[in-house]
């Protein structure tokens, strides 16, 4: 038997009494759904590639086929993935608190699949495809022959996933909404993120300025840990349901 998860009473009470709850999620929340994180060791087919090097416009220009194939593999992987108890717990929190905003760096739609409605996607969505030349979303495209690259039906430009690569701007409206929500939060969760990719990693500090109670959920320490009021160490699929049970003891799964 593993150790029982203990949620500090003040964390449970703060969540129960909060008016504006914001959660910032990263790849770790989807780890228990079988979606690999970025900075944990990769396994399988793509183990020899560094995700941080593939997720750049430079890589795409240098080797569009490699980058396209990597995203095609991940697109299939996330399409088959199901939300885990951590995702479902966040959907439950959205139903229980007066105002809730979910800010995600993930591109896998698992929060929406779990039932969250107020979801801000900071880094796009892997299931959408857009034209690299014209930044236009494309609904239909054809997988090309072996060595060719899929092309935009409108202008013939190369197609790419509608995600945000290093050095690219985040979608302006999403970032603005995320900053505003963080600035008005009274309870702020960071869940399953290494907290090193900007500007997402700065959002907890907006909440800290508003004197929010801040809580990190992650099995490991991160650069954000020192700034948070509380750290709940463990997988989010275990901690988040325990947090709900502690905040709303009348809650029955
Ligand atoms: C568990 C768990 C379990 C495991 N339960 N937890 C200021 C200073 C320095 C640099 C910059 C700066 N501002 C901008 C930059 C440059 C850059 C940046 O931040 N670089 C840093 C690496 C230093 N930022 C950008 O370029 C951004 N653009 C921008 O700011 O534009 C303006 C600008 C440009 C250039 C210069 C200055 C300004 C864009 C960032 C885009 C990030 N894109 C990616 C790919 C998305 C598409 C795709 O999916 O392929 O987003 S990279 C990758 O990292 C992905 C993620 O969303 C993101 C964050 O990763 P995340 O989610 O935190 O995952 P991991 O793997 O890092 O961590 C997983 C965590 O889970 C770990 O902590 C585990 O312990 C934990 N975990 N199992 C809970 N079961």
Short mmCIF file of C-alpha atoms and ligand atoms in Angstrom, two decimals:
data_model
loop_
_atom_site.label_atom_id
_atom_site.label_comp_id
_atom_site.label_asym_id
_atom_site.label_seq_id
_atom_site.Cartn_x
_atom_site.Cartn_y
_atom_site.Cartn_z
CA UNK A 1 0.00 0.00 0.00
CA UNK A 2 1.28 3.49 -0.86
CA UNK A 3 1.25 6.37 1.60
CA UNK A 4 -2.11 8.10 1.97
CA UNK A 5 -2.26 11.53 0.32
CA UNK A 6 -2.61 14.26 2.91
CA UNK A 7 -4.09 17.53 1.70
CA UNK A 8 -3.36 20.38 4.13
CA UNK A 9 -6.60 21.66 5.68
CA UNK A 10 -5.82 25.26 4.74
CA UNK A 11 -5.47 24.31 1.05
CA UNK A 12 -8.80 22.45 1.06
CA UNK A 13 -10.52 25.32 2.86
CA UNK A 14 -9.01 27.96 0.55
CA UNK A 15 -10.29 26.09 -2.51
CA UNK A 16 -13.74 25.63 -1.05
CA UNK A 17 -14.00 29.33 -0.20
CA UNK A 18 -12.37 30.69 -3.37
CA UNK A 19 -14.34 32.93 -5.72
CA UNK A 20 -12.02 32.91 -8.74
CA UNK A 21 -9.99 29.78 -9.30
CA UNK A 22 -7.40 29.53 -12.07
CA UNK A 23 -5.50 26.37 -13.04
CA UNK A 24 -2.43 26.42 -15.29
CA UNK A 25 -1.71 22.98 -16.70
CA UNK A 26 1.24 21.45 -18.53
CA UNK A 27 2.18 18.16 -20.10
CA UNK A 28 2.37 16.35 -16.73
CA UNK A 29 -1.41 16.29 -16.33
CA UNK A 30 -1.70 14.19 -19.49
CA UNK A 31 1.17 11.84 -18.56
CA UNK A 32 -1.27 9.43 -16.89
CA UNK A 33 -3.26 9.38 -20.14
CA UNK A 34 -0.17 8.03 -21.90
CA UNK A 35 0.84 11.33 -23.57
CA UNK A 36 4.61 11.82 -23.19
CA UNK A 37 5.82 15.05 -21.52
CA UNK A 38 8.43 17.26 -23.19
CA UNK A 39 11.26 17.13 -20.73
CA UNK A 40 10.96 13.60 -19.37
CA UNK A 41 13.03 10.99 -21.22
CA UNK A 42 11.30 10.01 -24.46
CA UNK A 43 10.76 6.38 -25.30
CA UNK A 44 9.85 4.41 -28.42
CA UNK A 45 9.94 5.57 -32.01
CA UNK A 46 11.02 9.16 -31.36
CA UNK A 47 13.38 8.52 -28.43
CA UNK A 48 16.42 9.84 -30.28
CA UNK A 49 14.87 13.26 -30.97
CA UNK A 50 14.68 16.15 -28.53
CA UNK A 51 11.10 17.55 -28.58
CA UNK A 52 12.48 21.01 -27.80
CA UNK A 53 14.48 20.90 -31.02
CA UNK A 54 11.60 19.64 -33.15
CA UNK A 55 9.15 22.29 -31.92
CA UNK A 56 10.75 25.21 -33.76
CA UNK A 57 10.20 26.99 -37.10
CA UNK A 58 13.91 26.44 -37.82
CA UNK A 59 13.50 22.64 -37.62
CA UNK A 60 10.43 22.83 -39.80
CA UNK A 61 12.23 24.84 -42.47
CA UNK A 62 15.25 22.53 -42.28
CA UNK A 63 13.34 19.25 -42.32
CA UNK A 64 9.59 19.71 -42.80
CA UNK A 65 8.97 16.00 -43.31
CA UNK A 66 10.61 15.03 -40.02
CA UNK A 67 8.59 17.64 -38.10
CA UNK A 68 5.35 16.80 -39.94
CA UNK A 69 5.81 13.07 -39.23
CA UNK A 70 6.51 13.72 -35.54
CA UNK A 71 3.30 15.75 -35.23
CA UNK A 72 1.32 13.17 -37.23
CA UNK A 73 2.49 10.51 -34.78
CA UNK A 74 1.55 12.66 -31.78
CA UNK A 75 -1.78 13.64 -33.38
CA UNK A 76 -2.73 9.97 -33.59
CA UNK A 77 -1.50 9.34 -30.06
CA UNK A 78 -3.57 12.15 -28.52
CA UNK A 79 -6.64 11.32 -30.63
CA UNK A 80 -6.63 7.87 -29.02
CA UNK A 81 -5.90 9.18 -25.50
CA UNK A 82 -8.60 9.52 -22.85
CA UNK A 83 -8.77 12.00 -19.98
CA UNK A 84 -7.53 10.67 -16.64
CA UNK A 85 -8.85 11.34 -13.10
CA UNK A 86 -6.80 14.58 -12.96
CA UNK A 87 -8.61 16.00 -16.01
CA UNK A 88 -11.99 14.88 -14.63
CA UNK A 89 -11.23 16.48 -11.25
CA UNK A 90 -10.59 19.85 -12.95
CA UNK A 91 -13.93 19.58 -14.75
CA UNK A 92 -15.53 18.90 -11.37
CA UNK A 93 -13.83 21.95 -9.83
CA UNK A 94 -15.18 24.07 -12.69
CA UNK A 95 -18.69 22.94 -11.74
CA UNK A 96 -18.13 23.62 -8.02
CA UNK A 97 -16.55 27.09 -7.78
CA UNK A 98 -18.16 30.42 -8.71
CA UNK A 99 -15.58 31.27 -11.41
CA UNK A 100 -13.03 28.97 -12.95
CA UNK A 101 -10.53 29.44 -15.75
CA UNK A 102 -8.38 26.67 -17.10
CA UNK A 103 -5.23 27.83 -18.85
CA UNK A 104 -3.42 25.02 -20.62
CA UNK A 105 -0.13 24.77 -22.42
CA UNK A 106 -1.28 21.40 -23.76
CA UNK A 107 -2.42 20.89 -27.32
CA UNK A 108 -4.23 17.58 -26.74
CA UNK A 109 -7.90 18.61 -26.11
CA UNK A 110 -8.07 16.30 -23.07
CA UNK A 111 -9.47 19.05 -20.81
CA UNK A 112 -12.32 19.65 -23.24
CA UNK A 113 -12.87 15.88 -23.51
CA UNK A 114 -13.12 15.71 -19.70
CA UNK A 115 -15.84 18.38 -19.71
CA UNK A 116 -14.08 21.67 -18.95
CA UNK A 117 -15.72 24.58 -20.75
CA UNK A 118 -13.61 27.63 -19.93
CA UNK A 119 -10.35 26.46 -21.51
CA UNK A 120 -7.68 28.85 -22.76
CA UNK A 121 -5.19 27.13 -25.08
CA UNK A 122 -1.92 29.03 -24.93
CA UNK A 123 0.07 26.85 -27.33
CA UNK A 124 -2.62 26.01 -29.90
CA UNK A 125 -4.09 22.61 -30.72
CA UNK A 126 -2.40 19.73 -32.46
CA UNK A 127 -5.56 18.61 -34.24
CA UNK A 128 -5.79 21.86 -36.24
CA UNK A 129 -3.69 22.31 -39.36
CA UNK A 130 -2.70 25.66 -40.85
CA UNK A 131 -0.77 27.04 -43.76
CA UNK A 132 2.82 27.96 -42.94
CA UNK A 133 2.81 30.80 -45.51
CA UNK A 134 -0.53 32.47 -44.81
CA UNK A 135 -1.33 31.44 -41.22
CA UNK A 136 -4.78 30.26 -42.39
CA UNK A 137 -6.57 27.25 -40.80
CA UNK A 138 -7.14 24.47 -43.33
CA UNK A 139 -10.01 22.00 -42.82
CA UNK A 140 -9.17 19.45 -45.50
CA UNK A 141 -5.84 18.30 -46.75
CA UNK A 142 -4.38 15.22 -48.36
CA UNK A 143 -1.60 13.12 -46.92
CA UNK A 144 1.04 13.26 -49.65
CA UNK A 145 3.09 10.48 -51.22
CA UNK A 146 6.18 9.24 -49.38
CA UNK A 147 8.60 12.13 -49.80
CA UNK A 148 6.24 15.00 -50.50
CA UNK A 149 4.83 17.51 -48.02
CA UNK A 150 1.09 18.23 -47.58
CA UNK A 151 0.16 21.50 -49.26
CA UNK A 152 -2.37 24.26 -48.63
CA UNK A 153 -5.35 23.85 -50.99
CA UNK A 154 -5.57 27.66 -51.33
CA UNK A 155 -2.00 28.79 -51.98
CA UNK A 156 0.13 25.64 -52.23
CA UNK A 157 2.14 26.62 -49.15
CA UNK A 158 3.40 23.96 -46.76
CA UNK A 159 1.00 22.83 -44.06
CA UNK A 160 1.92 22.69 -40.38
CA UNK A 161 0.14 22.04 -37.07
CA UNK A 162 -1.58 25.05 -35.45
CA UNK A 163 0.68 25.01 -32.41
CA UNK A 164 3.08 27.61 -31.00
CA UNK A 165 6.74 26.86 -31.59
CA UNK A 166 9.68 28.41 -29.75
CA UNK A 167 10.28 31.96 -30.92
CA UNK A 168 6.68 32.35 -32.12
CA UNK A 169 4.10 34.64 -30.53
CA UNK A 170 1.31 33.09 -28.48
CA UNK A 171 -2.25 33.76 -29.74
CA UNK A 172 -2.78 37.34 -28.51
CA UNK A 173 -6.37 36.97 -27.28
CA UNK A 174 -5.59 33.74 -25.39
CA UNK A 175 -2.57 35.29 -23.69
CA UNK A 176 -4.52 38.43 -22.75
CA UNK A 177 -7.37 36.36 -21.25
CA UNK A 178 -4.85 34.21 -19.37
CA UNK A 179 -3.12 37.25 -17.87
CA UNK A 180 -6.44 38.86 -16.88
CA UNK A 181 -7.75 35.66 -15.27
CA UNK A 182 -4.47 35.15 -13.37
CA UNK A 183 -4.55 38.77 -12.16
CA UNK A 184 -8.00 38.31 -10.65
CA UNK A 185 -7.51 34.82 -9.19
CA UNK A 186 -7.78 34.23 -5.46
CA UNK A 187 -6.74 30.57 -5.77
CA UNK A 188 -4.17 29.52 -8.38
CA UNK A 189 -3.07 25.97 -9.20
CA UNK A 190 -0.08 25.07 -11.36
CA UNK A 191 -0.31 21.44 -12.39
CA UNK A 192 2.18 19.23 -14.24
CA UNK A 193 4.33 21.95 -15.70
CA UNK A 194 8.09 22.35 -15.46
CA UNK A 195 7.52 26.11 -15.26
CA UNK A 196 10.37 27.04 -17.56
CA UNK A 197 8.63 28.03 -20.80
CA UNK A 198 7.69 31.69 -21.05
CA UNK A 199 5.35 33.51 -21.01
CA UNK A 200 3.18 30.75 -19.43
CA UNK A 201 5.62 30.37 -16.52
CA UNK A 202 5.04 34.02 -15.53
CA UNK A 203 1.29 33.63 -15.00
CA UNK A 204 1.56 32.40 -11.37
CA UNK A 205 3.33 35.67 -10.56
CA UNK A 206 0.33 37.66 -11.79
CA UNK A 207 -1.76 35.69 -9.28
CA UNK A 208 0.83 36.18 -6.51
CA UNK A 209 0.57 39.95 -7.05
CA UNK A 210 -3.17 39.61 -6.46
CA UNK A 211 -2.40 37.80 -3.18
CA UNK A 212 -3.89 34.54 -4.45
CA UNK A 213 -3.24 31.31 -2.60
CA UNK A 214 -0.88 29.40 -4.92
CA UNK A 215 -0.55 25.63 -5.03
CA UNK A 216 1.76 23.50 -7.16
CA UNK A 217 0.82 19.91 -8.04
CA UNK A 218 3.80 18.01 -9.42
CA UNK A 219 5.77 14.91 -8.37
CA UNK A 220 9.00 16.95 -8.73
CA UNK A 221 10.27 20.34 -7.66
CA UNK A 222 10.32 23.04 -10.32
CA UNK A 223 11.67 26.60 -10.49
CA UNK A 224 8.15 27.73 -9.49
CA UNK A 225 8.14 25.67 -6.28
CA UNK A 226 9.93 28.24 -4.16
CA UNK A 227 7.29 30.87 -4.98
CA UNK A 228 4.21 28.78 -4.25
CA UNK A 229 2.43 28.74 -0.88
CA UNK A 230 1.95 24.98 -1.06
CA UNK A 231 3.37 22.04 -3.00
CA UNK A 232 1.36 18.84 -3.29
CA UNK A 233 3.84 16.21 -4.45
CA UNK A 234 2.53 13.33 -6.52
CA UNK A 235 0.79 12.56 -9.81
CA UNK A 236 -2.07 14.93 -10.58
CA UNK A 237 -4.38 11.97 -11.30
CA UNK A 238 -4.10 11.08 -7.61
CA UNK A 239 -3.68 14.51 -5.98
CA UNK A 240 -6.53 16.34 -7.71
CA UNK A 241 -9.28 13.86 -6.74
CA UNK A 242 -7.86 13.89 -3.18
CA UNK A 243 -7.99 17.70 -3.19
CA UNK A 244 -11.66 17.64 -4.20
CA UNK A 245 -12.46 15.05 -1.53
CA UNK A 246 -10.75 17.26 1.07
CA UNK A 247 -12.41 20.50 -0.09
CA UNK A 248 -15.87 19.00 -0.46
CA UNK A 249 -15.98 15.99 1.89
CA UNK A 250 -19.61 15.47 0.90
CA UNK A 251 -18.38 14.82 -2.68
CA UNK A 252 -19.04 11.26 -3.82
CA UNK A 253 -17.25 10.02 -6.96
C1 LIG B 1 3.63 15.34 -13.67
C2 LIG B 1 3.28 14.02 -13.86
C3 LIG B 1 2.07 13.64 -13.32
C4 LIG B 1 5.16 14.27 -14.82
N1 LIG B 1 1.32 14.53 -12.67
N2 LIG B 1 2.87 16.20 -13.03
C5 LIG B 1 12.02 34.99 -21.41
C6 LIG B 1 13.22 34.49 -20.96
C7 LIG B 1 13.88 33.48 -21.66
C8 LIG B 1 13.34 32.95 -22.83
C9 LIG B 1 12.14 33.44 -23.27
C10 LIG B 1 11.51 34.45 -22.59
N3 LIG B 1 10.34 34.72 -23.23
C11 LIG B 1 10.25 33.92 -24.30
C12 LIG B 1 11.34 33.12 -24.35
C13 LIG B 1 11.64 32.09 -25.37
C14 LIG B 1 10.85 30.84 -25.20
C15 LIG B 1 11.13 30.20 -23.84
O1 LIG B 1 10.37 30.27 -22.90
N4 LIG B 1 12.24 29.50 -23.73
C16 LIG B 1 12.57 28.79 -22.48
C17 LIG B 1 12.85 27.32 -22.77
C18 LIG B 1 13.69 29.51 -21.81
N5 LIG B 1 9.43 31.11 -25.34
C19 LIG B 1 8.88 31.23 -26.53
O2 LIG B 1 9.55 31.20 -27.54
C20 LIG B 1 7.38 31.48 -26.60
N6 LIG B 1 7.13 32.60 -27.46
C21 LIG B 1 7.27 33.86 -27.06
O3 LIG B 1 7.47 34.14 -25.91
O4 LIG B 1 7.17 34.78 -28.08
C22 LIG B 1 7.73 36.07 -27.86
C23 LIG B 1 9.25 35.94 -27.79
C24 LIG B 1 9.93 35.11 -28.63
C25 LIG B 1 11.33 34.99 -28.56
C26 LIG B 1 12.03 35.72 -27.58
C27 LIG B 1 11.33 36.55 -26.71
C28 LIG B 1 9.93 36.67 -26.82
C29 LIG B 1 6.71 30.29 -27.25
C30 LIG B 1 6.77 29.06 -26.42
C31 LIG B 1 6.12 27.91 -27.18
C32 LIG B 1 6.30 26.58 -26.49
N7 LIG B 1 5.89 25.54 -27.37
C33 LIG B 1 5.89 24.15 -26.92
C34 LIG B 1 5.48 23.24 -28.09
C35 LIG B 1 3.97 23.34 -28.34
C36 LIG B 1 3.55 22.51 -29.49
C37 LIG B 1 3.71 21.04 -29.25
O5 LIG B 1 3.02 20.45 -28.42
O6 LIG B 1 4.57 20.45 -29.91
O7 LIG B 1 4.97 24.01 -25.82
S1 LIG B 1 7.45 23.62 -26.21
C38 LIG B 1 6.75 22.67 -24.91
O8 LIG B 1 7.02 23.28 -23.62
C39 LIG B 1 5.23 22.77 -25.11
C40 LIG B 1 4.75 22.85 -23.70
O9 LIG B 1 3.44 23.40 -23.67
C41 LIG B 1 5.78 23.73 -23.04
C42 LIG B 1 5.84 23.61 -21.55
O10 LIG B 1 6.18 22.31 -21.17
P1 LIG B 1 5.42 21.66 -19.93
O11 LIG B 1 3.98 21.54 -20.24
O12 LIG B 1 5.78 22.38 -18.69
O13 LIG B 1 5.99 20.15 -19.94
P2 LIG B 1 7.40 19.60 -19.41
O14 LIG B 1 7.66 18.34 -20.10
O15 LIG B 1 8.44 20.64 -19.45
O16 LIG B 1 7.13 19.31 -17.86
C43 LIG B 1 6.28 18.28 -17.44
C44 LIG B 1 6.12 18.40 -15.93
O17 LIG B 1 5.14 17.45 -15.53
C45 LIG B 1 7.41 18.08 -15.14
O18 LIG B 1 7.60 19.10 -14.17
C46 LIG B 1 7.09 16.73 -14.48
O19 LIG B 1 7.69 16.61 -13.19
C47 LIG B 1 5.59 16.81 -14.36
N8 LIG B 1 4.91 15.53 -14.32
N9 LIG B 1 4.33 13.41 -14.61
C48 LIG B 1 1.79 15.80 -12.57
N10 LIG B 1 1.67 12.34 -13.45
#
